[in-house]
PDB file of C-alpha atoms in Angstrom:
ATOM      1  CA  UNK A 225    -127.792-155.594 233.784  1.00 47.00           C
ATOM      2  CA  UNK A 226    -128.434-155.980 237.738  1.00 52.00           C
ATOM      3  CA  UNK A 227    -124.553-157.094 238.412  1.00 55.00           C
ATOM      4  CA  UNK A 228    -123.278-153.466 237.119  1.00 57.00           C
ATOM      5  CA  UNK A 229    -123.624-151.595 240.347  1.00 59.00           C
ATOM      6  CA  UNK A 230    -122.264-153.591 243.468  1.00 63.00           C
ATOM      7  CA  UNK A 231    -121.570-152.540 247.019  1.00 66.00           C
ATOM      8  CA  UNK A 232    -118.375-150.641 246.674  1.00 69.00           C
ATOM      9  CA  UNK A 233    -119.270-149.170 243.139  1.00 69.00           C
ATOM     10  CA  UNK A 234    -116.173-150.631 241.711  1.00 75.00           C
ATOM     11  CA  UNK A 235    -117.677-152.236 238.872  1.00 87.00           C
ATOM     12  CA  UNK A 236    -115.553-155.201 239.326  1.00 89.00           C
ATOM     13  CA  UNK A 237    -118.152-157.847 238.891  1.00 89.00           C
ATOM     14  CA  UNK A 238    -119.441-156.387 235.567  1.00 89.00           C
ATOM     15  CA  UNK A 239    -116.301-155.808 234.204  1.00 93.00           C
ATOM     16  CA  UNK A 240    -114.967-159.396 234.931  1.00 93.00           C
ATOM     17  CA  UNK A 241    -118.129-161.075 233.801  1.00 93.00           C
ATOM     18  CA  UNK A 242    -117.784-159.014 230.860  1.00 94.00           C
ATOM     19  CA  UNK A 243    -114.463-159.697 229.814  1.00 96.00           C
ATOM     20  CA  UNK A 244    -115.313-163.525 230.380  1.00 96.00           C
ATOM     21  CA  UNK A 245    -118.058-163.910 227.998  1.00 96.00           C
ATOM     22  CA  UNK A 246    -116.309-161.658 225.417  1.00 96.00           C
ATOM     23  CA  UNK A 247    -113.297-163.845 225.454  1.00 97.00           C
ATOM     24  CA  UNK A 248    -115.713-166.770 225.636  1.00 96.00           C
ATOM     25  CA  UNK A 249    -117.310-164.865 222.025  1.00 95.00           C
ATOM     26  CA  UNK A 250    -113.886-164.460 220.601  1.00 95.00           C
ATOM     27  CA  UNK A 251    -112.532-168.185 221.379  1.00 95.00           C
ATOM     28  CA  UNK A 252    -115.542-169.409 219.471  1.00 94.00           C
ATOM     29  CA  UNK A 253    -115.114-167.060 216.516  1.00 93.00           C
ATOM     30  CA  UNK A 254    -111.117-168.069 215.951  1.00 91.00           C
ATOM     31  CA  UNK A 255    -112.330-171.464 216.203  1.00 90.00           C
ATOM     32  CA  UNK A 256    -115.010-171.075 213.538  1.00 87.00           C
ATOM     33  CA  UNK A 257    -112.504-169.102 211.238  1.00 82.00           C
ATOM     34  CA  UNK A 258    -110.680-171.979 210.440  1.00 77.00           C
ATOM     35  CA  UNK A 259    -113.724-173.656 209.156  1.00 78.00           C
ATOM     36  CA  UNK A 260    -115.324-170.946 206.995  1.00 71.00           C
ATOM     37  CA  UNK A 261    -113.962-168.383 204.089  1.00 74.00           C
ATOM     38  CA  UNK A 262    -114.276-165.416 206.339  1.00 67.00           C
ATOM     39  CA  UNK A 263    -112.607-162.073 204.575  1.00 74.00           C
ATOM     40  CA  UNK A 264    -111.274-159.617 207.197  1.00 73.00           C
ATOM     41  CA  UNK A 265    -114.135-157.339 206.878  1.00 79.00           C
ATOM     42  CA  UNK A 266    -117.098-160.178 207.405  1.00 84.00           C
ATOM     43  CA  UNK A 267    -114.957-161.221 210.151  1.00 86.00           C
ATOM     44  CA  UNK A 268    -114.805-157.552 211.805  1.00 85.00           C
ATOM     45  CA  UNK A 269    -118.789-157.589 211.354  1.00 88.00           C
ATOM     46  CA  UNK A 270    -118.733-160.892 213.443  1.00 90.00           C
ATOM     47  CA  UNK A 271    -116.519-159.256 215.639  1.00 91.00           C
ATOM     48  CA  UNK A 272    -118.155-156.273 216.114  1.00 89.00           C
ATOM     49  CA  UNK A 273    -121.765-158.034 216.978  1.00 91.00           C
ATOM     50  CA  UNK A 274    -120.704-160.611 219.344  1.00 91.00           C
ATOM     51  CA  UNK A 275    -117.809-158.805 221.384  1.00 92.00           C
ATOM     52  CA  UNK A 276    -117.575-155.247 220.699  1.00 90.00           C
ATOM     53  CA  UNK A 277    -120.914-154.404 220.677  1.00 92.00           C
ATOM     54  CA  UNK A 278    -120.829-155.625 224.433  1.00 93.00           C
ATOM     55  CA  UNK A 279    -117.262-153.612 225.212  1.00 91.00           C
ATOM     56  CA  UNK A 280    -119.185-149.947 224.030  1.00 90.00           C
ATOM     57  CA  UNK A 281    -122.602-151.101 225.727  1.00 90.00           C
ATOM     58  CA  UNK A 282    -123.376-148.753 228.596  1.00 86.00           C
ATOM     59  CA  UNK A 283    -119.089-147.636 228.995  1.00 89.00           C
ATOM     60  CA  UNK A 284    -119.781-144.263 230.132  1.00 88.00           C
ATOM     61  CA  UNK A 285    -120.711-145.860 233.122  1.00 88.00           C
ATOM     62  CA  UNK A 286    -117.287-146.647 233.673  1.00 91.00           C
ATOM     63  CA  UNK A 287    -115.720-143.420 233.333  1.00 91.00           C
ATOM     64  CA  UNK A 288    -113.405-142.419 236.427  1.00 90.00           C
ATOM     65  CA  UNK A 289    -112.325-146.047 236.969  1.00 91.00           C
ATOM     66  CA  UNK A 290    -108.795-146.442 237.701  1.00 92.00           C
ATOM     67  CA  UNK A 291    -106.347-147.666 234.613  1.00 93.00           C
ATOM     68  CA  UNK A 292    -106.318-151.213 235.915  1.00 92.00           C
ATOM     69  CA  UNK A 293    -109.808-151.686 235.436  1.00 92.00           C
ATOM     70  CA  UNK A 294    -109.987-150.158 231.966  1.00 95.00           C
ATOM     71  CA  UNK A 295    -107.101-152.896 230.992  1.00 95.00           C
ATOM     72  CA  UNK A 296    -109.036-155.510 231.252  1.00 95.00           C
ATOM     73  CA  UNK A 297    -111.193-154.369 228.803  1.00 95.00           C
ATOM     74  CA  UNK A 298    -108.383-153.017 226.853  1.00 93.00           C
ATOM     75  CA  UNK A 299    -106.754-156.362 226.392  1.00 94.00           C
ATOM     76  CA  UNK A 300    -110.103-158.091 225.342  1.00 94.00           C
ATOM     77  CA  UNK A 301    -110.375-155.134 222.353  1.00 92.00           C
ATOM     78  CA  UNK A 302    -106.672-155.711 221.744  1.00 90.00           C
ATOM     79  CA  UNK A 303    -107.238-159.760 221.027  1.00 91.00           C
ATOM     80  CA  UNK A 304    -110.085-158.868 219.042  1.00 91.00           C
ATOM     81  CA  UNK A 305    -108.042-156.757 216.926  1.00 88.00           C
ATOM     82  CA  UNK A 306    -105.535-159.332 216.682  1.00 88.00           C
ATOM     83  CA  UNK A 307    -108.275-161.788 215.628  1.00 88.00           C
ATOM     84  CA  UNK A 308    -109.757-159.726 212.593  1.00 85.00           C
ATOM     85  CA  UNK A 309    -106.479-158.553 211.218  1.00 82.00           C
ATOM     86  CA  UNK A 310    -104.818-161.570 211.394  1.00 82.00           C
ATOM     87  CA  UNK A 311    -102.212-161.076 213.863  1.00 82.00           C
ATOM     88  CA  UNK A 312    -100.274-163.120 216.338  1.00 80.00           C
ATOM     89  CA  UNK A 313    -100.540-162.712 220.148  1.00 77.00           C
ATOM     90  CA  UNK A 314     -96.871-161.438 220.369  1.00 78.00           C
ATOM     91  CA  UNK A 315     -97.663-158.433 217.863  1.00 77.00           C
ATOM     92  CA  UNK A 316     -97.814-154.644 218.799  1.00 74.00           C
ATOM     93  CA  UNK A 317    -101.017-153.195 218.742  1.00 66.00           C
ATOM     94  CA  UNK A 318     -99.832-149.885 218.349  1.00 68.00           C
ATOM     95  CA  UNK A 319    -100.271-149.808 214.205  1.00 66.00           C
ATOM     96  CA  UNK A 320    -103.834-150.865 215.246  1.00 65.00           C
ATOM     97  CA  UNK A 321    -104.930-147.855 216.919  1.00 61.00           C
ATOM     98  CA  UNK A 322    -104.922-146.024 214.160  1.00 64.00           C
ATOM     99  CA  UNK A 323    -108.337-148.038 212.517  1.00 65.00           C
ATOM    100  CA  UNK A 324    -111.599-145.965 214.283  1.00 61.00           C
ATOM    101  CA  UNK A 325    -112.959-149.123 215.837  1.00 66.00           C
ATOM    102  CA  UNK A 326    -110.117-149.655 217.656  1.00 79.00           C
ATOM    103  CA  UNK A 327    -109.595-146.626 219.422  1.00 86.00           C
ATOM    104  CA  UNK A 328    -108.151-147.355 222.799  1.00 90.00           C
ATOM    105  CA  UNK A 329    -111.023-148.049 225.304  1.00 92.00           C
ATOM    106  CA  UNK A 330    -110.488-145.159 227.894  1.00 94.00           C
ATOM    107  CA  UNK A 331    -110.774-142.780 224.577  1.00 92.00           C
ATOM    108  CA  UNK A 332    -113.874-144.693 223.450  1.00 91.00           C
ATOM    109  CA  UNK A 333    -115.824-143.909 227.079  1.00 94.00           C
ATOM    110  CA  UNK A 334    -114.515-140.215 226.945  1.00 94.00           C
ATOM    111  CA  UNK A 335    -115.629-139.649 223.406  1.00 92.00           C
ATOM    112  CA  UNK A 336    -118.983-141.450 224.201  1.00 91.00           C
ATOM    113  CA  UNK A 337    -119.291-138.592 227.351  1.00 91.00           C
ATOM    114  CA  UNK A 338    -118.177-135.987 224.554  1.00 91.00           C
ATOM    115  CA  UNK A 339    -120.512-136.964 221.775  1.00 88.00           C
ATOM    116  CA  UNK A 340    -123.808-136.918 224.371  1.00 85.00           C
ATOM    117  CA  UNK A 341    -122.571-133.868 225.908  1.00 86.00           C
ATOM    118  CA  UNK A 342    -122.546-132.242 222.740  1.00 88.00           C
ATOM    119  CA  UNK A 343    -125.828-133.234 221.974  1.00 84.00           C
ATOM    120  CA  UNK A 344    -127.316-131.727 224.535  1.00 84.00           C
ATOM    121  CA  UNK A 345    -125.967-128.279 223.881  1.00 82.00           C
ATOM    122  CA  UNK A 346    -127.237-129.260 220.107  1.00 84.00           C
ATOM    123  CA  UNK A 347    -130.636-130.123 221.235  1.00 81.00           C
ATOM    124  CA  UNK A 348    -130.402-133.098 219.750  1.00 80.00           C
ATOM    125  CA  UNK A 349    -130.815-135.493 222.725  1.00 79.00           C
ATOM    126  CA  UNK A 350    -134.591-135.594 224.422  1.00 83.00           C
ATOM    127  CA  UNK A 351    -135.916-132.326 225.866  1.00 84.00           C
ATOM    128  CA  UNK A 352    -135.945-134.785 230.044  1.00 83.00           C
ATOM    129  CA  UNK A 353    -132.198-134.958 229.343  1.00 78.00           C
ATOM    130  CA  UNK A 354    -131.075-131.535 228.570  1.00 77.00           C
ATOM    131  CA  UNK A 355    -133.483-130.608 231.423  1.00 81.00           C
ATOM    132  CA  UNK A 356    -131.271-132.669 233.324  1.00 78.00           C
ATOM    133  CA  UNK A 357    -128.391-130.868 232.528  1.00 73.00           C
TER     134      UNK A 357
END
């Protein structure tokens, strides 16, 4: 968690080691598929624990980054997509927007920002944070 703010508050170093270990996750998972009777939705569990998990963990912190930032991320969610429903590398991922997991990433942070926001006017987030706001 120390490598997410560097000097220039780009966020280039967490992003890139990010998006290296999550490929790293998903190489390991299509390897293992092969091996074991995985159905698509114990394979999007998989998925979900090793790589996505890590994709939506502290995003709001990247909020206001330029698009060429967020596609790096973007791509990794787009493999993973491909991986769980079975698709090839050379198919759109347009149809797969349309499952809730795989909401495009830039909509995931500004829903995140949304959904905390409105818990603080719904007092449901603790009484130090809506002090804060």
């Amino acid at each position: 968690m120390g490598d997410i703010l560097d000097s220039s508050l780009s966020m280039d170093q967490h992003i890139n080691n990010n998006v290296k270990i999550m490929y790293f996750e998903l190489r390991r998972i299509s390897q293992m598929r092969s091996f074991l009777p995985f159905s698509t939705s114990k394979l999007k569990i998989i998925v979900s624990a090793l790589v996505l998990s890590r994709l939506d963990y502290c995003n709001s912190l990247l909020a206001g980054l330029p698009n060429n930032k967020i596609y790096k991320l973007q791509r990794v969610q787009n493999c993973a997509a491909r991986l769980v429903l079975g698709k090839s590398h050379y198919d759109d991922t347009k149809d797969m927007i349309r499952i809730p997991q795989w909401l495009p990433v830039r909509a995931k942070i500004e829903y995140k920002i949304a959904l905390f926001c409105f818990g603080v006017f719904e007092s449901s987030v603790p009484l130090y944070i809506q002090h804060l706001l």
